[in-house]
Structure formats: structure tokens, C-alpha cells
PDB file of C-alpha atoms in Angstrom:
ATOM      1  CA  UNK M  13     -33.633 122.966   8.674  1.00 56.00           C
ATOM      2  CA  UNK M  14     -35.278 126.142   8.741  1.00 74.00           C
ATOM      3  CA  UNK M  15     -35.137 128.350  11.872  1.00 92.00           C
ATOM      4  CA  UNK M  16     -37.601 129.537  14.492  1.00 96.00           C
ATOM      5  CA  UNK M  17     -40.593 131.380  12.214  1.00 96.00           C
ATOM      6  CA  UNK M  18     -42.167 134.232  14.089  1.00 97.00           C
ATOM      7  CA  UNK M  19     -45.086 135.629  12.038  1.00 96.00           C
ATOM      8  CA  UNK M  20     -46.290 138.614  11.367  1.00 97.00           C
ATOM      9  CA  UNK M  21     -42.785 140.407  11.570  1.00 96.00           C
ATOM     10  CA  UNK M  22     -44.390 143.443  11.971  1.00 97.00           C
ATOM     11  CA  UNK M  23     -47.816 144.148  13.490  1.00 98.00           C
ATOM     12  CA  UNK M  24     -49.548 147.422  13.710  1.00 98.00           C
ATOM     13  CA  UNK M  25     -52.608 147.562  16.697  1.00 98.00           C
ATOM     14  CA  UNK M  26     -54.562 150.632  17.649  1.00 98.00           C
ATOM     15  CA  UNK M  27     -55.253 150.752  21.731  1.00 97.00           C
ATOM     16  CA  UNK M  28     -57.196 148.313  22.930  1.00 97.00           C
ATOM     17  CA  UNK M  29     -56.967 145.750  20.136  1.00 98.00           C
ATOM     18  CA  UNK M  30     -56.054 142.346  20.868  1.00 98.00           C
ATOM     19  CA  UNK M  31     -52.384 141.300  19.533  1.00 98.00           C
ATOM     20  CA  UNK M  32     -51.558 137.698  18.230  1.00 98.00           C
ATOM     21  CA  UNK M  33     -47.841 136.761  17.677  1.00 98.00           C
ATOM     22  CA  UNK M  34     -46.730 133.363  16.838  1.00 98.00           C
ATOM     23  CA  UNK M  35     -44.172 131.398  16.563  1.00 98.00           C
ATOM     24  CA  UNK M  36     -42.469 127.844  15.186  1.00 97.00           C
ATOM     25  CA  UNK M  37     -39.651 126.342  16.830  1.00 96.00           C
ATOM     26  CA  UNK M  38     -37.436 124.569  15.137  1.00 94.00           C
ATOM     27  CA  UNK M  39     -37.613 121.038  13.873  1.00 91.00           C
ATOM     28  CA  UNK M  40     -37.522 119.107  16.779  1.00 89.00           C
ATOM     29  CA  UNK M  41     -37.821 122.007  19.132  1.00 91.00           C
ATOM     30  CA  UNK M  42     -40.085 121.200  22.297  1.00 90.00           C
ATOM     31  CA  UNK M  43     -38.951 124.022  24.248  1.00 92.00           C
ATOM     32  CA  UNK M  44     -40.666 127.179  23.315  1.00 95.00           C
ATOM     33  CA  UNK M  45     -39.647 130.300  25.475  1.00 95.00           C
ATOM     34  CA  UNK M  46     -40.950 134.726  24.601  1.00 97.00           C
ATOM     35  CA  UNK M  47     -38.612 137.513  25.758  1.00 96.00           C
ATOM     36  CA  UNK M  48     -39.650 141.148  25.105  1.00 96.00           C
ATOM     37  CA  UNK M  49     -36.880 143.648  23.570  1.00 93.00           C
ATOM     38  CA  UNK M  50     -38.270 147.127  24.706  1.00 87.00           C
ATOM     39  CA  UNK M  51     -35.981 150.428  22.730  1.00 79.00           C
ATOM     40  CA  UNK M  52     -33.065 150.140  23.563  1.00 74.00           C
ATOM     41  CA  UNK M  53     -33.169 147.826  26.091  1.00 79.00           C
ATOM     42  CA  UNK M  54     -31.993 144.011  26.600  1.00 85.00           C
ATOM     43  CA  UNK M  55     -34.408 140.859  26.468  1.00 92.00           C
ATOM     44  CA  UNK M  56     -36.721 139.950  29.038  1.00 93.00           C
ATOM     45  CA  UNK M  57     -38.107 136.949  29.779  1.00 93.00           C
ATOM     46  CA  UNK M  58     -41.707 136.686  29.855  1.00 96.00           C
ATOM     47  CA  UNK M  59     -42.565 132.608  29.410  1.00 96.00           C
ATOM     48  CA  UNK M  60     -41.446 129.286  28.963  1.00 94.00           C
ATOM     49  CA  UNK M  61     -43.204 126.614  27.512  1.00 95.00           C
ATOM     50  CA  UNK M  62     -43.331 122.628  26.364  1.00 93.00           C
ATOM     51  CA  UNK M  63     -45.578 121.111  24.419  1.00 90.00           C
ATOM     52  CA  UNK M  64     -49.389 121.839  26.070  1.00 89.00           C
ATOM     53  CA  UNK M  65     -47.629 122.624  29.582  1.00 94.00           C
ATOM     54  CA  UNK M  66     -46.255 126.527  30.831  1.00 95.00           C
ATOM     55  CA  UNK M  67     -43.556 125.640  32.964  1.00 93.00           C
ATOM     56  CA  UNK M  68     -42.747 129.350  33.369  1.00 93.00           C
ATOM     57  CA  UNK M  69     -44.616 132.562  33.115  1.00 94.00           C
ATOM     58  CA  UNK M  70     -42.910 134.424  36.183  1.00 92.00           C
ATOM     59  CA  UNK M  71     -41.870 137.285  33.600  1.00 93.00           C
ATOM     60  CA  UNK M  72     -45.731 138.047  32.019  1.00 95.00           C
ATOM     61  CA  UNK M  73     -47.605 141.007  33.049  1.00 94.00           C
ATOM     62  CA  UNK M  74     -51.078 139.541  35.309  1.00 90.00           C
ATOM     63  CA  UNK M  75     -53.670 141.055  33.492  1.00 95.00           C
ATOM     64  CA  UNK M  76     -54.048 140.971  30.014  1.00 97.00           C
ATOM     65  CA  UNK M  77     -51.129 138.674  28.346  1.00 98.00           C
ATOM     66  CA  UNK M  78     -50.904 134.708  27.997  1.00 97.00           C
ATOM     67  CA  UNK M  79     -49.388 132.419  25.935  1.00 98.00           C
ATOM     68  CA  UNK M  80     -50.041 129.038  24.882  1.00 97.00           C
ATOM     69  CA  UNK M  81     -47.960 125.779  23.045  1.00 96.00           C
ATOM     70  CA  UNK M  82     -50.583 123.433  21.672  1.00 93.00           C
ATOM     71  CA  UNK M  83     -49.999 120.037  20.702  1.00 91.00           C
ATOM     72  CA  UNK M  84     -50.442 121.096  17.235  1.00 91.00           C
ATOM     73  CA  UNK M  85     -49.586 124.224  15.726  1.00 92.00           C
ATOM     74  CA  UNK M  86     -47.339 127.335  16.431  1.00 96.00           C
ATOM     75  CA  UNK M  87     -47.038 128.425  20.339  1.00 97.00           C
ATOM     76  CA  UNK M  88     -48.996 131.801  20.476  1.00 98.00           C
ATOM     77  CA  UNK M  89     -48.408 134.824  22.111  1.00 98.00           C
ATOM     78  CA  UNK M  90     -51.487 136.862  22.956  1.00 98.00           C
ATOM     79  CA  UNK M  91     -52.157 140.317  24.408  1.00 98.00           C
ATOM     80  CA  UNK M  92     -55.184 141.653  24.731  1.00 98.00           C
ATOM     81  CA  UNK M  93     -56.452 145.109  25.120  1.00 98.00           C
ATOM     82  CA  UNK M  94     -53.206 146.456  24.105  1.00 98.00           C
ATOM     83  CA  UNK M  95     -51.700 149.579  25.215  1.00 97.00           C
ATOM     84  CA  UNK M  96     -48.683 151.991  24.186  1.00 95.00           C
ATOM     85  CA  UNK M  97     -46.386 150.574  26.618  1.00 94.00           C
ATOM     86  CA  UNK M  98     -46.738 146.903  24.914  1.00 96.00           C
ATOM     87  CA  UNK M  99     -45.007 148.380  21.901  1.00 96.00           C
ATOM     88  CA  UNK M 100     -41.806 146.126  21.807  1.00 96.00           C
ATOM     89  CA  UNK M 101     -40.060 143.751  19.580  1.00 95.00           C
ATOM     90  CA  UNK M 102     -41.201 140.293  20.963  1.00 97.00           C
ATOM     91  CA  UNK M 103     -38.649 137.125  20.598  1.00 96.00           C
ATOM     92  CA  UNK M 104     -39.626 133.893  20.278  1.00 97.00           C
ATOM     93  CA  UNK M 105     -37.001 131.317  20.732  1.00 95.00           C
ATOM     94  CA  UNK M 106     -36.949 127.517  20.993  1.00 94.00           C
ATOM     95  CA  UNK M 107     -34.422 124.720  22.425  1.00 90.00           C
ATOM     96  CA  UNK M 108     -34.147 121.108  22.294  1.00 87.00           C
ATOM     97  CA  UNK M 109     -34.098 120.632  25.664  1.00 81.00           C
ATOM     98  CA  UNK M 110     -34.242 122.605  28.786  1.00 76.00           C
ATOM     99  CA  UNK M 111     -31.827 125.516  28.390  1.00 68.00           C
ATOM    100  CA  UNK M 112     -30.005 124.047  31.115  1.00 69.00           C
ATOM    101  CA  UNK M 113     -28.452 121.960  28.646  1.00 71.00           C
ATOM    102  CA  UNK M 114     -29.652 122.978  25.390  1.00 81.00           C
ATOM    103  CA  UNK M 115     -28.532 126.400  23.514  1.00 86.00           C
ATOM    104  CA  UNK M 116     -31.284 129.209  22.713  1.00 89.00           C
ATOM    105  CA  UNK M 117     -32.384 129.776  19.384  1.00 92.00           C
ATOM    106  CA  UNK M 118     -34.055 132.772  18.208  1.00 94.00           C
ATOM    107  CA  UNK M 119     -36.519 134.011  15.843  1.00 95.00           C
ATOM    108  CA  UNK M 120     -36.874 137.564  13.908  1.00 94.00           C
ATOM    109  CA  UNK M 121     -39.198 138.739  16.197  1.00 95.00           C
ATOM    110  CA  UNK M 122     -42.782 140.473  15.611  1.00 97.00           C
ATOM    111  CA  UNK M 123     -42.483 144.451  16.308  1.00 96.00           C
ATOM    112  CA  UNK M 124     -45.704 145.775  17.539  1.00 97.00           C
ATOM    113  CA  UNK M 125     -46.488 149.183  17.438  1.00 97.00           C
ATOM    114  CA  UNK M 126     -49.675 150.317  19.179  1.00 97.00           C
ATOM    115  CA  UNK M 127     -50.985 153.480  18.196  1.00 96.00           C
TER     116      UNK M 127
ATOM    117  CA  UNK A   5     -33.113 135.728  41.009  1.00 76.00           C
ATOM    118  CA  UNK A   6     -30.267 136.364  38.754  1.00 83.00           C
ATOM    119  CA  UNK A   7     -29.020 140.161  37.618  1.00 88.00           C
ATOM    120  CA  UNK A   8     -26.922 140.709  34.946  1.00 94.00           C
ATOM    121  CA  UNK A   9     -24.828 143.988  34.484  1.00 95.00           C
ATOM    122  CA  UNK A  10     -23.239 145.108  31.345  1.00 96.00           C
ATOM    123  CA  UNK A  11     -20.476 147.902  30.705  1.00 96.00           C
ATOM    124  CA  UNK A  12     -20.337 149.716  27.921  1.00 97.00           C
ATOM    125  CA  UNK A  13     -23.455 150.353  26.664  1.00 94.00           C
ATOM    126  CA  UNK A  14     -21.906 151.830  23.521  1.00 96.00           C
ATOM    127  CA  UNK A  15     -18.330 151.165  22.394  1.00 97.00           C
ATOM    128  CA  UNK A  16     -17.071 153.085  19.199  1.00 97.00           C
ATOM    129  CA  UNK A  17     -13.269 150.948  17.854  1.00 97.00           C
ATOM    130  CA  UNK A  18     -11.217 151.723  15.000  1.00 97.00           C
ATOM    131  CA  UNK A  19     -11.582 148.838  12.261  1.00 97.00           C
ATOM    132  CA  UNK A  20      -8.356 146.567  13.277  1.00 97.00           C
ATOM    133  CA  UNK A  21      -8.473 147.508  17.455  1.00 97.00           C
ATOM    134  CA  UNK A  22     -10.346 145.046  19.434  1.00 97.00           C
ATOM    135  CA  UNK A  23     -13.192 145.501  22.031  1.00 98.00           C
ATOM    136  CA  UNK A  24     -13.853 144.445  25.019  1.00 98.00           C
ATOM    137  CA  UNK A  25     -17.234 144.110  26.571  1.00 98.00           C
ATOM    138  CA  UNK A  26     -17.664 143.371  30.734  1.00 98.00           C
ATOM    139  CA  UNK A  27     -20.795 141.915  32.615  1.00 97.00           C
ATOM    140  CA  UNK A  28     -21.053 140.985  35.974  1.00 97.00           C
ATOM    141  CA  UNK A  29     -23.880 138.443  37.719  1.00 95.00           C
ATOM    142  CA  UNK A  30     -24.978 138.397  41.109  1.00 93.00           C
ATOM    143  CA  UNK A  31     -25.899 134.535  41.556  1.00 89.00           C
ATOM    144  CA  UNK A  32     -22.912 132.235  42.270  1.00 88.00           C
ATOM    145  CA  UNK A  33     -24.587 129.833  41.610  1.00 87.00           C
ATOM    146  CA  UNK A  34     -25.134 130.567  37.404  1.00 89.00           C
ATOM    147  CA  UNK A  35     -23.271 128.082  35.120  1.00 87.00           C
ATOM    148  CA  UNK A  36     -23.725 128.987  31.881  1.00 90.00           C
ATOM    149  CA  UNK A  37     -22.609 132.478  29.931  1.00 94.00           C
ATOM    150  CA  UNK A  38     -23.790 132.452  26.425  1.00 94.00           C
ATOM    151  CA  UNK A  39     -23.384 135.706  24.210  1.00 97.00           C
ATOM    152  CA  UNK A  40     -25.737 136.537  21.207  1.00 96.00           C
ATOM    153  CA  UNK A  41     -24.931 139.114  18.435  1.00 97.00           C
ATOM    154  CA  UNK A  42     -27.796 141.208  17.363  1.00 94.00           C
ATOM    155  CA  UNK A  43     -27.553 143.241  14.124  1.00 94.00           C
ATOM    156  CA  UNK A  44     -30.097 145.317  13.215  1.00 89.00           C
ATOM    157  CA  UNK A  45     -33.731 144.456  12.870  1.00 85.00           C
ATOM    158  CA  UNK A  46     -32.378 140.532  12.955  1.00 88.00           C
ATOM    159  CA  UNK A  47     -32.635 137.981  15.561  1.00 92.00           C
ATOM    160  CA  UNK A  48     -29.869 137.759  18.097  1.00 93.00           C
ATOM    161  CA  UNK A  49     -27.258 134.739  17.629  1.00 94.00           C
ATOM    162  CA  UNK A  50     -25.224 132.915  19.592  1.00 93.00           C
ATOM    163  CA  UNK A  51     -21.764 133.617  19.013  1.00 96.00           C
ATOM    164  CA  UNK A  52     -19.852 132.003  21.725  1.00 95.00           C
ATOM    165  CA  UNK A  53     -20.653 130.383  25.584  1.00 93.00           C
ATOM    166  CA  UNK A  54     -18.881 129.438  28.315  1.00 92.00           C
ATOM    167  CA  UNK A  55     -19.829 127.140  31.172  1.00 89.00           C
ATOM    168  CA  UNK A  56     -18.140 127.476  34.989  1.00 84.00           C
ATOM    169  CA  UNK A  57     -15.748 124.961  34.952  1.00 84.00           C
ATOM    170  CA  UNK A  58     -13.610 126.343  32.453  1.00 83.00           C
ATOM    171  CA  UNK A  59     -11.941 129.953  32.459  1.00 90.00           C
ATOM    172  CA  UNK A  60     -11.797 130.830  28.939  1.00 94.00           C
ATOM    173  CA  UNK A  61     -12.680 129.612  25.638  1.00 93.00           C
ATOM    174  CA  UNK A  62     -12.109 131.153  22.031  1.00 95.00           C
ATOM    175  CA  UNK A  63     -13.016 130.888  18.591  1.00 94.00           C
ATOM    176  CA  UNK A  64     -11.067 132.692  16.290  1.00 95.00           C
ATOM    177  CA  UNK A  65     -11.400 136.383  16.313  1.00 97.00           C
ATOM    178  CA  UNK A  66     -13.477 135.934  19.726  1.00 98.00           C
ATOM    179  CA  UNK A  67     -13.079 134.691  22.969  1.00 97.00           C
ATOM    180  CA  UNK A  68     -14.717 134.883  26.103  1.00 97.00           C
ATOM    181  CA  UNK A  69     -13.078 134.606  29.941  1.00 96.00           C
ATOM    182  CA  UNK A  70     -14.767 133.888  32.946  1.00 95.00           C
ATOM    183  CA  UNK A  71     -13.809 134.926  37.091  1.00 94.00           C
ATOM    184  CA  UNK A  72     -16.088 132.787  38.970  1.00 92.00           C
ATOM    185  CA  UNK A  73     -14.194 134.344  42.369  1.00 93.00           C
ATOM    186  CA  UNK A  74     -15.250 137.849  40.612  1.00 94.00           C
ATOM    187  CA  UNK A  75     -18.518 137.017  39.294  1.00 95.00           C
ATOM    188  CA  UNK A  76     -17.465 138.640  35.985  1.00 95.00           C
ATOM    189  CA  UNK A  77     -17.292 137.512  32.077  1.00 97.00           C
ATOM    190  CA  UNK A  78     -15.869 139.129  29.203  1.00 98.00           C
ATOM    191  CA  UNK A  79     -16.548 138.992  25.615  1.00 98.00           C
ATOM    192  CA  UNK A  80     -13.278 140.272  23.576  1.00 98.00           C
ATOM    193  CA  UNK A  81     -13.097 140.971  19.956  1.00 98.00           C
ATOM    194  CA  UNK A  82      -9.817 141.138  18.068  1.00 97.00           C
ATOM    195  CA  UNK A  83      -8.763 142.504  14.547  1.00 97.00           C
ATOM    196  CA  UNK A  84     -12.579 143.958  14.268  1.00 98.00           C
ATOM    197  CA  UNK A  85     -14.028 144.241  11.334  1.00 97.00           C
ATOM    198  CA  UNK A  86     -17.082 146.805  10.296  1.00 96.00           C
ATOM    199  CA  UNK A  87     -19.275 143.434   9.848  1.00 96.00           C
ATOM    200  CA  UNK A  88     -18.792 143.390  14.159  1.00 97.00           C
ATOM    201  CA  UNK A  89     -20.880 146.399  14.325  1.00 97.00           C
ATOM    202  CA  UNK A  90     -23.910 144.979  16.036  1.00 97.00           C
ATOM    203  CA  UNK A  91     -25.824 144.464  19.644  1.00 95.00           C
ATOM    204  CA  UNK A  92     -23.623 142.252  21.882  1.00 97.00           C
ATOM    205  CA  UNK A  93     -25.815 140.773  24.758  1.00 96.00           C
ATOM    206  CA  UNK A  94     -24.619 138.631  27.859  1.00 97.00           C
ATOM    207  CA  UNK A  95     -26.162 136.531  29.931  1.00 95.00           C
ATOM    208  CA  UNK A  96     -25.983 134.099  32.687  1.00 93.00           C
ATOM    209  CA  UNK A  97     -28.497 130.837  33.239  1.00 88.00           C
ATOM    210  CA  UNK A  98     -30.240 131.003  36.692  1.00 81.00           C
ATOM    211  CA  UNK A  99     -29.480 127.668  38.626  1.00 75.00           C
ATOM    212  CA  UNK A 100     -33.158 127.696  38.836  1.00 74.00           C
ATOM    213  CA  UNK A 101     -35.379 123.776  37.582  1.00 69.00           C
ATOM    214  CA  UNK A 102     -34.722 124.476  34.283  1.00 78.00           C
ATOM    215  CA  UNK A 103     -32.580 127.113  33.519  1.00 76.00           C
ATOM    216  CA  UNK A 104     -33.620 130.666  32.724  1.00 83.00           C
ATOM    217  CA  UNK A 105     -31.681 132.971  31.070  1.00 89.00           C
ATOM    218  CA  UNK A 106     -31.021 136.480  32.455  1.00 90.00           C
ATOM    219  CA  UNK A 107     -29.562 139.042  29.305  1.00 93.00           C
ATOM    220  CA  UNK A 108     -27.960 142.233  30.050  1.00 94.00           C
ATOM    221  CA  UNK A 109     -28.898 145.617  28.435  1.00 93.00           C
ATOM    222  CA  UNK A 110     -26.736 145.146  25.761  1.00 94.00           C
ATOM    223  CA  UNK A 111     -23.488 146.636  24.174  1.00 96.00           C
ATOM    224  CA  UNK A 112     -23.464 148.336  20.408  1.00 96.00           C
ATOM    225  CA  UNK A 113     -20.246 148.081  18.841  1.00 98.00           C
ATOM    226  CA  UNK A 114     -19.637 150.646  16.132  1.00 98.00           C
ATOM    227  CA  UNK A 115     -16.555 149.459  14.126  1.00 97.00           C
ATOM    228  CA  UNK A 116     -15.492 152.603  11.932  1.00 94.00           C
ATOM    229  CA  UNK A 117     -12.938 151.953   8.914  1.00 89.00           C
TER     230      UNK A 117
END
């Protein structure tokens, strides 16, 4: 059973580009949720998400981020018009339920460097 | 919402010694403590969790104690080994609809032979 696939694991994006980050959950894996690992610095949650539905996006900046779970295909992580400060390792990690009853599992994360 | 605090942020142990790493939450109402290893430039993994109705829980060389009165968890290594050297995380699940997860900064454990 192959884990949570985050793709690309690295991404390079010069200001004002537009940054796509994806990710798989694992077989079986409805629950689709992004934290953002800044230098240094724990993980924070940005957005939870089922199949087609946000359920939680209280941690995404307003302007300029979203994120999306279709019913087919990886969820995707989008930023556009990117700036310095989004440079960050970004986590994607997927459950089989809730995580009220259901353990996190991550991915290897996409690293995005904007220069 | 929830607020996790974590103490050390580094912690340096002679191969053998065990370490201890301390967070704290503010929300009495969390139930669930999970802890995730992080080694470098790989995903963080859950090592060990703990839920409120029990006050400690182990699995071999780690175990993990919990002081709901306190509001504090601990994550204690013993006999470490150089392969502990990593990012420990904690964090505690928001009694919120569906169960958020609130991580704390983080603890790097430097195991020297």
C-alpha cells in the first residue's frame, strides 16, 4: 500500500508565479488535510478536505491560496502570485476518517523556494 | 482554539541516556496526543499517541505520560540510540467537529555516540 504521494518534491518559482502542489492519499484515504512547515518551525494547519467538499480552510491565507479534492484525481494545493514568504515545506497528509478517530498520515512534502 | 507549547527546542543526550521532551495545551477539552518523528528532509511519523482516559502508554524504548489536571504530556526516550536523532513534534486534537490537530514547534534530538 503505498503512502501519501506529494509531487513535485521540490519546486522552484520566481515571484509572482503561480505554485501547484499535489498530493495522493492513501488507498482508501478520503480525508485529505495541508499543513505548512516554515524553517525551523512546527506544522501549521492550513486545510482540510473530503472528497469535492472543504470542511476546513480556517488556517489559509485570504488572498491568493486555495485548495481543492476532486472526485477524481490528486487534491491540489494552489498558490498563486507567489511571494518569498510562501517559501515552506508544504505537508500533505491523509486519514481514513476524521482525525477524531483516525491517525494522520503524512507525505514527503513539496519544498518551494521562491526566488 | 487549541495552543500547544513545547520545551526543549533542542536537546543534545549521550548515546545510552534518555530524553525527555515536555508540551503543554491550553484546551481541556483536547483528547488525543499523537507524536510524529521527523528526520531530515522526510515526512514526519507517528511514533506513539495517547488518548485522555489513560495516563501513560509505552512501546518499547518509548513511552508517553499524560496530566490531564496539568494539561501536560511527555514523550520519553530510553537507551537512545544515534538513529533517535530527529524532529520530535507534539500535538493535541482540538475538540472541535472533526478534530484538528494543533503541533508544537518541535524538539531536535541530537544523540552523540
Amino acid at each position: 500500500n503505498a503512502g501519501v504521494m506529494q509531487n513535485p518534491r521540490h519546486l522552484v518559482r520566481r515571484r509572482g508565479q503561480e505554485a501547484r502542489l499535489r498530493c495522493s492519499p492513501m488507498k482508501g484515504h478520503s480525508h485529505v488535510y495541508w499543513y505548512r512547515q516554515l524553517p525551523e518551525e512546527g506544522l501549521k494547519f492550513m486545510v482540510y478536505l473530503q472528497k469535492e467538499n472543504i470542511i476546513d480552510e480556517s488556517g489559509m491565507p485570504k488572498e491568493r491560496f486555495s485548495a481543492e479534492f476532486p472526485k477524481e484525481g490528486p487534491s491540489i494545493l494552489r498558490i498563486q502570485q507567489v511571494v518569498r514568504g510562501d517559501s515552506a515545506a508544504y505537508f500533505c497528509a491523509s486519514s481514513l476518517g476524521p482525525s477524531y478517530n483516525s491517525p494522520l498520515h503524512f507525505g514527503n512534502g513539496t519544498r518551494l523556494t521562491v526566488t | 482554539g487549541e495552543n500547544v507549547e513545547q520545551h526543549p527546542s533542542t536537546l543534545s543526550v549521550q548515546e545510552g541516556d534518555s530524553a525527555v521532551i515536555k508540551c503543554t495545551y491550553s484546551d481541556s477539552a483536547s483528547n488525543y496526543f499523537p507524536w510524529y518523528k521527523q528526520e531530515l528532509g522526510k515526512r514526519p511519523q507517528l511514533i506513539i499517541d495517547i488518548r485522555s482516559n489513560v495516563g501513560e502508554k509505552k512501546d518499547q524504548r518509548i513511552a508517553v505520560t499524560l496530566n490531564k489536571t496539568a494539561k501536560h504530556f511527555s514523550l520519553h526516550i530510553t537507551e537512545t540510540q544515534p538513529e533517535d536523532s530527529a524532529v520530535y513534534f507534539c500535538a493535541a486534537r482540538e475538540n472541535d467537529s472533526w478534530g484538528k490537530l494543533q503541533f508544537g514547534a518541535g524538539t531536535q534530538v541530537v544523540v552523540t555516540p
